[in-house]
Amino acid sequence: MAFGSLGLCDELLKTVAEQGYTKPSPIQAEAIPVVLSQRDVMAVAQTGTGKTAGFTLPMVQLLSGGSSPQALHVHALVITPTRELAAQVADSVQNYSRHMNIRSMAVFGGVRIEPQIAQLKAGVDVLIATPGRLIDLYNQQAINFDQLEILVLDEADRMLDLGFIDDILCIQKLLPNKRQTLMFSATFSTEIKSLANGMLNNPRLIEIPATNSTVDSVKQIIHPVDKTRKSEVLIHLIKKNKWHQVLVFSRTKKGADSLVLQLKDAGISADSIHANRTQHARTRTLEGFRNGNIAVLVATDIAARGIDVNQLPCVVNFDLPYLAEDYVHRIGRTGRAGTSGLAVSLFSEDESKQLQSIERLIGRQFEGDIIPGFAPSERIKADSTDDEEYGNFEADPKPQRRGQSQKRRSRGGNSSNRNRTPR
Ligand code: AMP
């Protein structure tokens, strides 16, 4: 399958060629012709599968055939769960529409609203927004949806996880009924199905199995280690492997900050990205990471969602995530759209439950790879009492709290029985 057979116009074919995309990813091959036919779409696809181009390319093509937006009006609205993702999608829209006459912008909280109001005055073809700020702007009469033609809900599952359901339903009421709606979600849960039923009109269901996407192209390694030696191990791995661009996941904000200090002490350029940092600091950090000034970016799950650095060579799970789905999202940051990647997890024995659910979810069992000099000791300490980040940038998400981990017992054992992960 070639891009040329999907019905895209010459300007967009030129753009994809300039991006170096030689063939459409599965989600693009399926979604682009359906979106161009103006039908609603429910797409179940992980991040990293190329879904942004999957909806952006046909969307800007459809919009380019119409008139320019009038003052305050918006022709297409993309709603994302987090600010980072909004900024990321806005970059992609800008990039993919570079040869088209399309005006796009992103609006999200954490930054001043006045410049956004001023920019919206001229009208935009594509507005990328997080739910809270969008509603604020509407309430301040800075935006008019009467001419809206296309609505995209990106990462709808994450929006529900973060408690945005009421906002989404509120936004839906503000939009014209006659519109094309595209919904993207990593899962197809009962909640997503019911949201889709209420928002989509006779949609085409497109399901891209997770195993077809990033997970297969990522080499996954589990290093069993002592919890207390994780920073030391990470520093060792970064230096030994000369990693120059690595995204490290920390379960907690405090843990992320303390790790950054330890990395810096070891002479490694590092910075963190999490909900306690200002939007400006996060944007600056991401930029530094993208352009190579920061070798190690330590992120919490929610902050990392949507970070798209082309062909990120390596991600490290400093802590295993509580939710197995987050493991898939995390490693989806590397080996994106067909390039191979490396996902390294530092596993301490108090995390056996998390590891088991990850293994169940992805349907494979890991062999632990013990690093010489860092074999885990006999007994491993119980969980730390760090604060956990489940805070997103705009709302308090569902508490998904500590009880489980505190109950988890620290288990003894010797290093020889740990080169196979506990079942
Ligand atoms: P997404 O899932 O939209 O976040 O995209 C993931 C990554 O895949 C981005 O870095 C894109 O630049 C890249 N990408 C998207 N489509 C293609 C394609 N057809 N071929 C190669 N890379 C792609």
Coordinates of C-alpha atoms and ligand atoms in Angstrom, one line a residue:
M1 CA 0.0 0.0 0.0
A2 CA 1.3 3.4 -1.0
F3 CA 0.3 6.9 0.3
G4 CA -0.6 7.7 -3.4
S5 CA -3.5 5.2 -3.3
L6 CA -5.3 6.7 -0.3
G7 CA -6.9 9.7 -2.1
L8 CA -4.6 12.4 -0.6
C9 CA -3.9 15.5 -2.7
D10 CA -0.5 16.3 -4.2
E11 CA 0.4 18.8 -1.5
L12 CA -0.1 16.2 1.2
L13 CA 1.8 13.6 -0.7
K14 CA 4.6 16.0 -1.0
T15 CA 4.5 16.6 2.8
V16 CA 4.6 12.9 3.7
A17 CA 7.5 12.4 1.3
E18 CA 9.3 15.3 2.9
Q19 CA 8.8 13.6 6.3
G20 CA 10.5 10.5 4.9
Y21 CA 7.4 8.3 5.3
T22 CA 7.6 5.7 2.6
K23 CA 4.4 3.9 3.3
P24 CA 1.3 4.5 5.4
S25 CA 1.1 2.8 8.8
P26 CA -1.8 0.4 9.2
I27 CA -4.0 3.0 11.0
Q28 CA -3.2 5.5 8.3
A29 CA -4.0 3.0 5.5
E30 CA -7.4 2.3 7.1
A31 CA -8.4 5.7 8.4
I32 CA -7.4 8.1 5.7
P33 CA -9.8 6.9 3.0
V34 CA -12.7 6.6 5.5
V35 CA -12.1 10.1 6.9
L36 CA -11.9 11.5 3.4
S37 CA -15.3 9.9 2.7
Q38 CA -16.6 12.1 5.6
R39 CA -17.7 9.1 7.6
D40 CA -17.4 9.0 11.4
V41 CA -14.6 6.8 12.7
M42 CA -14.0 4.9 15.9
A43 CA -10.3 3.9 15.9
V44 CA -8.7 1.7 18.5
A45 CA -5.0 2.3 18.3
Q46 CA -2.1 2.8 20.6
T47 CA 0.0 5.9 20.5
G48 CA 3.1 5.6 18.3
T49 CA 1.1 4.0 15.5
G50 CA 1.0 7.1 13.4
K51 CA -2.6 8.0 14.3
T52 CA -2.0 11.7 14.3
A53 CA -1.2 11.8 10.6
G54 CA -4.0 9.3 10.2
F55 CA -6.6 11.9 11.2
T56 CA -4.7 15.1 10.4
L57 CA -3.9 14.5 6.7
P58 CA -7.5 13.8 5.6
M59 CA -8.9 16.4 8.0
V60 CA -6.8 19.2 6.5
Q61 CA -7.6 18.0 3.0
L62 CA -11.3 18.2 3.7
L63 CA -11.0 21.6 5.3
S64 CA -8.9 23.0 2.5
G65 CA -11.8 22.6 0.1
G66 CA -14.0 25.0 2.2
S67 CA -14.0 28.7 2.9
S68 CA -11.6 30.4 5.4
P69 CA -13.0 30.6 9.0
Q70 CA -14.7 33.7 10.0
A71 CA -13.9 35.7 13.2
L72 CA -14.1 33.5 16.3
H73 CA -15.1 30.5 14.3
V74 CA -13.5 27.1 14.3
H75 CA -13.9 24.5 11.5
A76 CA -12.2 21.5 13.2
L77 CA -11.7 20.8 16.9
V78 CA -9.2 18.3 18.3
I79 CA -9.6 17.6 22.0
T80 CA -6.7 16.0 23.8
P81 CA -6.4 15.0 27.5
T82 CA -3.2 16.8 28.3
R83 CA -1.4 20.0 27.5
E84 CA 1.7 18.2 26.2
L85 CA -0.4 16.2 23.8
A86 CA -2.2 19.3 22.7
A87 CA 1.1 21.0 21.9
Q88 CA 2.4 17.9 20.2
V89 CA -0.7 17.4 18.0
A90 CA -0.6 21.2 17.2
D91 CA 3.0 20.8 16.0
S92 CA 1.9 17.8 13.8
V93 CA -1.0 19.7 12.4
Q94 CA 1.2 22.6 11.6
N95 CA 3.8 20.3 10.0
Y96 CA 1.4 18.2 8.0
S97 CA -0.5 21.2 6.7
R98 CA 2.6 23.2 5.7
H99 CA 1.7 23.2 2.0
M100 CA -1.9 23.9 2.6
N101 CA -3.6 27.1 3.5
I102 CA -4.7 26.1 7.0
R103 CA -4.7 28.1 10.2
S104 CA -4.2 26.1 13.3
M105 CA -3.5 26.7 17.0
A106 CA -3.4 25.0 20.4
V107 CA -5.2 26.2 23.5
F108 CA -4.6 24.7 27.0
G109 CA -4.4 25.8 30.6
G110 CA -1.4 26.7 32.6
V111 CA -0.6 29.7 30.4
R112 CA -2.4 33.1 30.1
I113 CA -5.7 33.0 28.4
E114 CA -5.6 36.5 26.9
P115 CA -3.2 35.8 24.1
Q116 CA -5.3 32.8 23.1
I117 CA -8.5 34.9 23.1
A118 CA -6.7 37.4 20.9
Q119 CA -5.5 34.8 18.5
L120 CA -8.9 33.2 18.2
K121 CA -10.4 36.5 17.1
A122 CA -9.3 35.9 13.5
G123 CA -10.9 32.4 13.5
V124 CA -9.0 29.1 13.0
D125 CA -9.3 26.1 10.7
V126 CA -8.0 23.6 13.3
L127 CA -8.1 24.2 17.1
I128 CA -6.4 21.7 19.3
A129 CA -7.6 22.0 22.9
T130 CA -7.7 20.5 26.3
P131 CA -11.2 20.3 27.7
G132 CA -10.9 22.8 30.7
R133 CA -9.4 25.7 28.7
L134 CA -11.8 25.1 25.8
I135 CA -14.8 25.5 28.1
D136 CA -13.3 28.6 29.7
L137 CA -12.8 30.2 26.3
Y138 CA -16.3 29.3 25.3
N139 CA -17.6 30.9 28.5
Q140 CA -15.7 34.0 27.7
Q141 CA -17.3 34.1 24.3
A142 CA -13.9 33.8 22.6
I143 CA -15.0 31.0 20.4
N144 CA -17.9 30.0 18.2
F145 CA -18.7 26.5 17.1
D146 CA -21.5 27.2 14.6
Q147 CA -19.3 26.4 11.6
L148 CA -17.7 23.4 13.2
E149 CA -17.4 20.5 10.7
I150 CA -15.0 18.0 12.3
L151 CA -14.5 16.9 15.9
V152 CA -11.6 14.7 16.9
L153 CA -11.3 13.1 20.3
D154 CA -7.7 12.0 20.7
E155 CA -6.8 9.4 23.5
A156 CA -10.4 9.2 24.6
D157 CA -9.6 6.4 27.0
R158 CA -7.2 8.7 28.8
M159 CA -9.8 11.5 28.9
L160 CA -12.1 9.2 30.8
D161 CA -9.3 8.0 33.1
L162 CA -8.6 11.6 33.9
G163 CA -12.2 12.4 34.8
F164 CA -13.0 14.6 31.8
I165 CA -16.3 12.8 30.9
D166 CA -18.5 15.7 32.1
D167 CA -16.4 18.2 30.2
I168 CA -16.6 16.2 27.0
L169 CA -20.4 15.8 27.3
C170 CA -20.7 19.5 28.0
I171 CA -18.5 20.4 24.9
Q172 CA -20.6 18.0 22.8
K173 CA -23.7 20.0 23.6
L174 CA -22.1 23.1 22.3
L175 CA -21.3 21.6 18.9
P176 CA -23.5 21.3 15.8
N177 CA -25.1 17.9 15.5
K178 CA -24.3 17.7 11.8
R179 CA -20.5 17.2 11.9
Q180 CA -18.0 14.4 11.3
T181 CA -16.6 12.9 14.5
L182 CA -13.4 10.8 14.8
M183 CA -12.6 9.1 18.1
F184 CA -9.3 7.5 18.9
S185 CA -8.7 5.3 21.9
A186 CA -6.0 2.8 23.0
T187 CA -8.7 0.6 24.5
F188 CA -12.3 -0.3 23.5
S189 CA -13.7 -0.6 27.0
T190 CA -17.4 -0.5 27.8
E191 CA -17.1 3.1 28.8
I192 CA -15.5 4.0 25.5
K193 CA -18.2 2.1 23.6
S194 CA -20.9 4.0 25.4
L195 CA -19.1 7.3 24.8
A196 CA -18.8 6.4 21.1
N197 CA -22.5 5.5 21.0
G198 CA -23.4 8.9 22.2
M199 CA -21.1 10.9 20.0
L200 CA -20.6 9.1 16.8
N201 CA -23.0 8.5 13.9
N202 CA -22.8 5.1 12.2
P203 CA -19.0 5.1 12.6
R204 CA -16.6 2.8 10.8
L205 CA -14.7 0.8 13.5
I206 CA -11.0 0.5 12.9
E207 CA -9.0 -1.7 15.3
I208 CA -5.3 -1.9 15.0
P209 CA -4.1 -4.7 17.3
A210 CA -1.4 -3.6 19.7
T211 CA 0.8 -6.5 18.8
N212 CA 1.0 -5.1 15.2
S213 CA 2.3 -1.8 16.4
T214 CA 5.1 -0.6 18.6
V215 CA 5.4 -3.4 21.1
D216 CA 6.8 -5.9 18.6
S217 CA 9.5 -3.6 17.4
V218 CA 10.8 -2.8 20.9
K219 CA 13.4 -4.9 22.5
Q220 CA 12.3 -5.2 26.1
I221 CA 14.8 -6.0 28.9
I222 CA 14.1 -6.5 32.6
H223 CA 17.0 -6.0 35.0
P224 CA 16.3 -7.3 38.5
V225 CA 17.9 -4.9 41.0
D226 CA 17.7 -3.8 44.6
K227 CA 15.3 -0.9 44.9
T228 CA 18.0 1.1 46.8
R229 CA 20.5 0.7 44.0
K230 CA 18.3 1.8 41.1
S231 CA 19.9 5.2 40.6
E232 CA 23.3 3.7 40.7
V233 CA 22.3 1.1 38.1
L234 CA 20.7 3.7 35.8
I235 CA 23.9 5.8 35.9
H236 CA 25.9 2.7 35.2
L237 CA 23.8 1.8 32.2
I238 CA 23.7 5.3 30.8
K239 CA 27.5 5.6 31.0
K240 CA 28.3 2.1 29.8
N241 CA 25.9 2.2 26.8
K242 CA 26.7 5.9 26.1
W243 CA 22.9 6.6 25.9
H244 CA 22.6 10.2 24.7
Q245 CA 18.8 10.4 24.6
V246 CA 16.8 8.4 27.1
L247 CA 13.4 8.9 28.5
V248 CA 13.2 7.6 32.1
F249 CA 9.8 7.0 33.8
S250 CA 9.4 7.6 37.4
R251 CA 6.2 6.8 39.2
T252 CA 6.5 9.8 41.4
K253 CA 7.2 13.5 41.0
K254 CA 9.5 13.5 44.0
G255 CA 11.3 10.5 42.7
A256 CA 11.8 12.2 39.4
D257 CA 13.3 15.3 40.9
S258 CA 15.6 13.3 43.2
L259 CA 16.8 11.2 40.3
V260 CA 17.6 14.2 38.2
L261 CA 19.8 15.5 41.1
Q262 CA 21.6 12.2 41.3
L263 CA 22.1 12.1 37.5
K264 CA 23.5 15.6 37.5
D265 CA 25.8 14.8 40.3
A266 CA 27.1 11.9 38.2
G267 CA 27.8 14.4 35.4
I268 CA 24.8 13.5 33.2
S269 CA 22.7 16.2 31.7
A270 CA 19.1 15.6 33.0
D271 CA 15.8 17.3 33.7
S272 CA 12.4 16.3 34.8
I273 CA 8.9 16.8 33.4
H274 CA 5.9 16.4 35.7
A275 CA 2.7 18.1 36.9
N276 CA 4.4 20.3 39.5
R277 CA 6.6 22.1 36.9
T278 CA 5.2 25.1 35.1
Q279 CA 4.1 24.8 31.5
H280 CA 7.0 27.1 30.5
A281 CA 9.5 24.9 32.2
R282 CA 8.1 21.7 30.7
T283 CA 8.2 23.2 27.2
R284 CA 11.8 24.4 27.7
T285 CA 12.8 20.9 29.0
L286 CA 11.2 19.1 26.2
E287 CA 12.9 21.4 23.7
G288 CA 16.3 20.7 25.4
F289 CA 15.6 17.0 25.2
R290 CA 14.6 17.1 21.6
N291 CA 17.7 19.1 20.5
G292 CA 20.1 17.0 22.4
N293 CA 21.1 19.4 25.2
I294 CA 19.4 17.2 27.8
A295 CA 20.5 13.5 27.6
V296 CA 18.0 12.1 30.2
L297 CA 14.5 13.3 30.6
V298 CA 12.8 11.9 33.7
A299 CA 9.0 11.9 33.4
T300 CA 6.0 10.8 35.2
D301 CA 3.4 8.8 33.2
I302 CA 0.9 11.6 32.6
A303 CA 3.5 14.2 31.8
A304 CA 5.2 11.8 29.3
R305 CA 2.0 10.9 27.5
G306 CA 2.2 12.4 24.1
I307 CA 5.9 13.2 24.2
D308 CA 6.9 12.5 20.6
V309 CA 10.5 12.6 19.9
N310 CA 11.3 11.0 16.6
Q311 CA 12.9 7.6 16.9
L312 CA 13.6 7.8 20.6
P313 CA 16.3 5.1 21.0
C314 CA 15.6 4.1 24.5
V315 CA 13.2 4.3 27.4
V316 CA 13.8 3.2 30.9
N317 CA 11.2 2.2 33.5
F318 CA 12.9 3.3 36.7
D319 CA 9.8 2.2 38.4
L320 CA 7.3 -0.2 37.0
P321 CA 3.9 1.5 36.5
Y322 CA 0.9 0.5 38.6
L323 CA -1.3 0.2 35.5
A324 CA -0.1 -2.4 33.0
E325 CA -1.5 -0.3 30.2
D326 CA 0.9 2.4 31.1
Y327 CA 3.8 0.0 30.4
V328 CA 2.6 -0.3 26.9
H329 CA 2.2 3.5 26.6
R330 CA 5.7 4.0 28.0
I331 CA 7.5 1.7 25.7
G332 CA 5.4 3.1 22.9
R333 CA 7.7 6.1 23.2
T334 CA 10.5 4.2 21.5
G335 CA 10.5 2.1 18.4
R336 CA 7.8 4.3 17.0
A337 CA 6.1 3.6 13.6
G338 CA 8.4 0.7 12.7
T339 CA 11.8 1.9 13.9
S340 CA 13.4 -0.5 16.5
G341 CA 13.7 0.7 20.1
L342 CA 14.9 -0.4 23.5
A343 CA 12.8 -0.5 26.7
V344 CA 14.8 -1.3 29.8
S345 CA 12.9 -1.9 33.1
L346 CA 14.6 -1.8 36.5
F347 CA 12.6 -4.3 38.5
S348 CA 12.8 -4.6 42.3
E349 CA 11.1 -7.4 44.0
D350 CA 8.4 -5.4 45.6
E351 CA 7.1 -4.8 42.0
S352 CA 6.3 -8.4 41.2
K353 CA 2.6 -7.7 41.1
Q354 CA 3.0 -5.0 38.5
L355 CA 5.4 -7.2 36.5
Q356 CA 2.8 -10.0 36.5
S357 CA 0.1 -7.8 35.2
I358 CA 2.3 -6.4 32.5
E359 CA 3.2 -10.0 31.5
R360 CA -0.5 -10.9 31.4
L361 CA -1.3 -7.8 29.3
I362 CA 1.3 -8.2 26.7
G363 CA 1.2 -12.0 26.7
R364 CA 4.8 -12.8 27.3
Q365 CA 7.0 -13.7 30.2
F366 CA 10.3 -11.9 30.8
E367 CA 13.6 -13.5 31.6
G368 CA 15.3 -11.2 34.1
D369 CA 18.8 -10.0 33.0
I370 CA 21.1 -9.5 36.0
I371 CA 23.7 -6.9 35.5
P372 CA 27.1 -8.0 36.7
G373 CA 27.9 -6.2 39.9
F374 CA 24.3 -5.3 40.6
A375 CA 22.7 -8.6 41.4
P376 CA 19.9 -8.0 43.9
S377 CA 20.6 -8.8 47.5
E378 CA 18.8 -11.3 49.7
R379 CA 16.1 -9.0 51.1
I380 CA 14.6 -6.1 49.3
K381 CA 13.1 -3.2 51.2
A382 CA 9.4 -2.5 51.1
D383 CA 7.9 0.4 49.1
S384 CA 9.1 3.9 49.6
T385 CA 6.6 6.4 50.9
D386 CA 7.0 8.9 48.1
D387 CA 4.1 10.9 46.9
E388 CA 2.7 9.5 43.7
E389 CA 1.8 11.4 40.7
Y390 CA -1.6 10.7 39.4
G391 CA -2.2 14.4 39.2
N392 CA -2.7 15.5 35.6
F393 CA -2.5 19.1 34.5
E394 CA -6.1 20.1 34.6
A395 CA -8.1 17.9 36.9
D396 CA -7.7 15.5 39.7
P397 CA -7.8 12.0 38.3
K398 CA -9.3 9.0 39.9
P399 CA -7.4 8.1 43.0
Q400 CA -5.6 4.9 42.3
R401 CA -3.8 4.7 45.4
R402 CA -1.3 3.3 47.7
G403 CA -3.2 0.6 49.5
Q404 CA -2.2 -2.1 47.0
S405 CA 1.4 -1.3 47.2
Q406 CA 1.6 -1.0 50.9
K407 CA 0.0 -4.4 51.3
R408 CA 2.5 -5.9 48.9
R409 CA 4.9 -7.9 51.0
S410 CA 8.6 -7.6 50.5
R411 CA 9.8 -11.0 49.6
G412 CA 13.2 -12.5 50.2
G413 CA 15.1 -14.8 48.0
N414 CA 18.5 -15.1 46.5
S415 CA 19.8 -13.6 43.3
S416 CA 19.9 -16.9 41.6
N417 CA 16.2 -17.4 41.6
R418 CA 15.7 -13.9 40.2
N419 CA 16.9 -14.4 36.7
R420 CA 13.4 -15.7 36.1
T421 CA 10.8 -13.1 37.2
P422 CA 8.5 -14.2 39.9
R423 CA 5.2 -15.6 38.8
Ligands
AMP1 P1 1.8 9.1 16.4 O1 1.2 7.7 16.7 O2 0.8 9.9 15.6 O3 2.2 9.8 17.7 O4 3.1 9.0 15.5 C1 4.2 8.3 16.0 C2 5.5 8.6 15.2 O5 5.4 8.0 13.9 C3 5.7 10.1 14.9 O6 7.0 10.3 15.2 C4 5.5 10.2 13.4 O7 6.4 11.2 12.9 C5 5.9 8.8 12.9 N1 5.1 8.4 11.7 C6 3.8 8.7 11.4 N2 3.5 8.1 10.3 C7 4.6 7.5 9.8 C8 4.8 6.7 8.6 N3 3.9 6.5 7.7 N4 6.1 6.2 8.4 C9 7.0 6.4 9.4 N5 6.9 7.2 10.5 C10 5.6 7.7 10.7

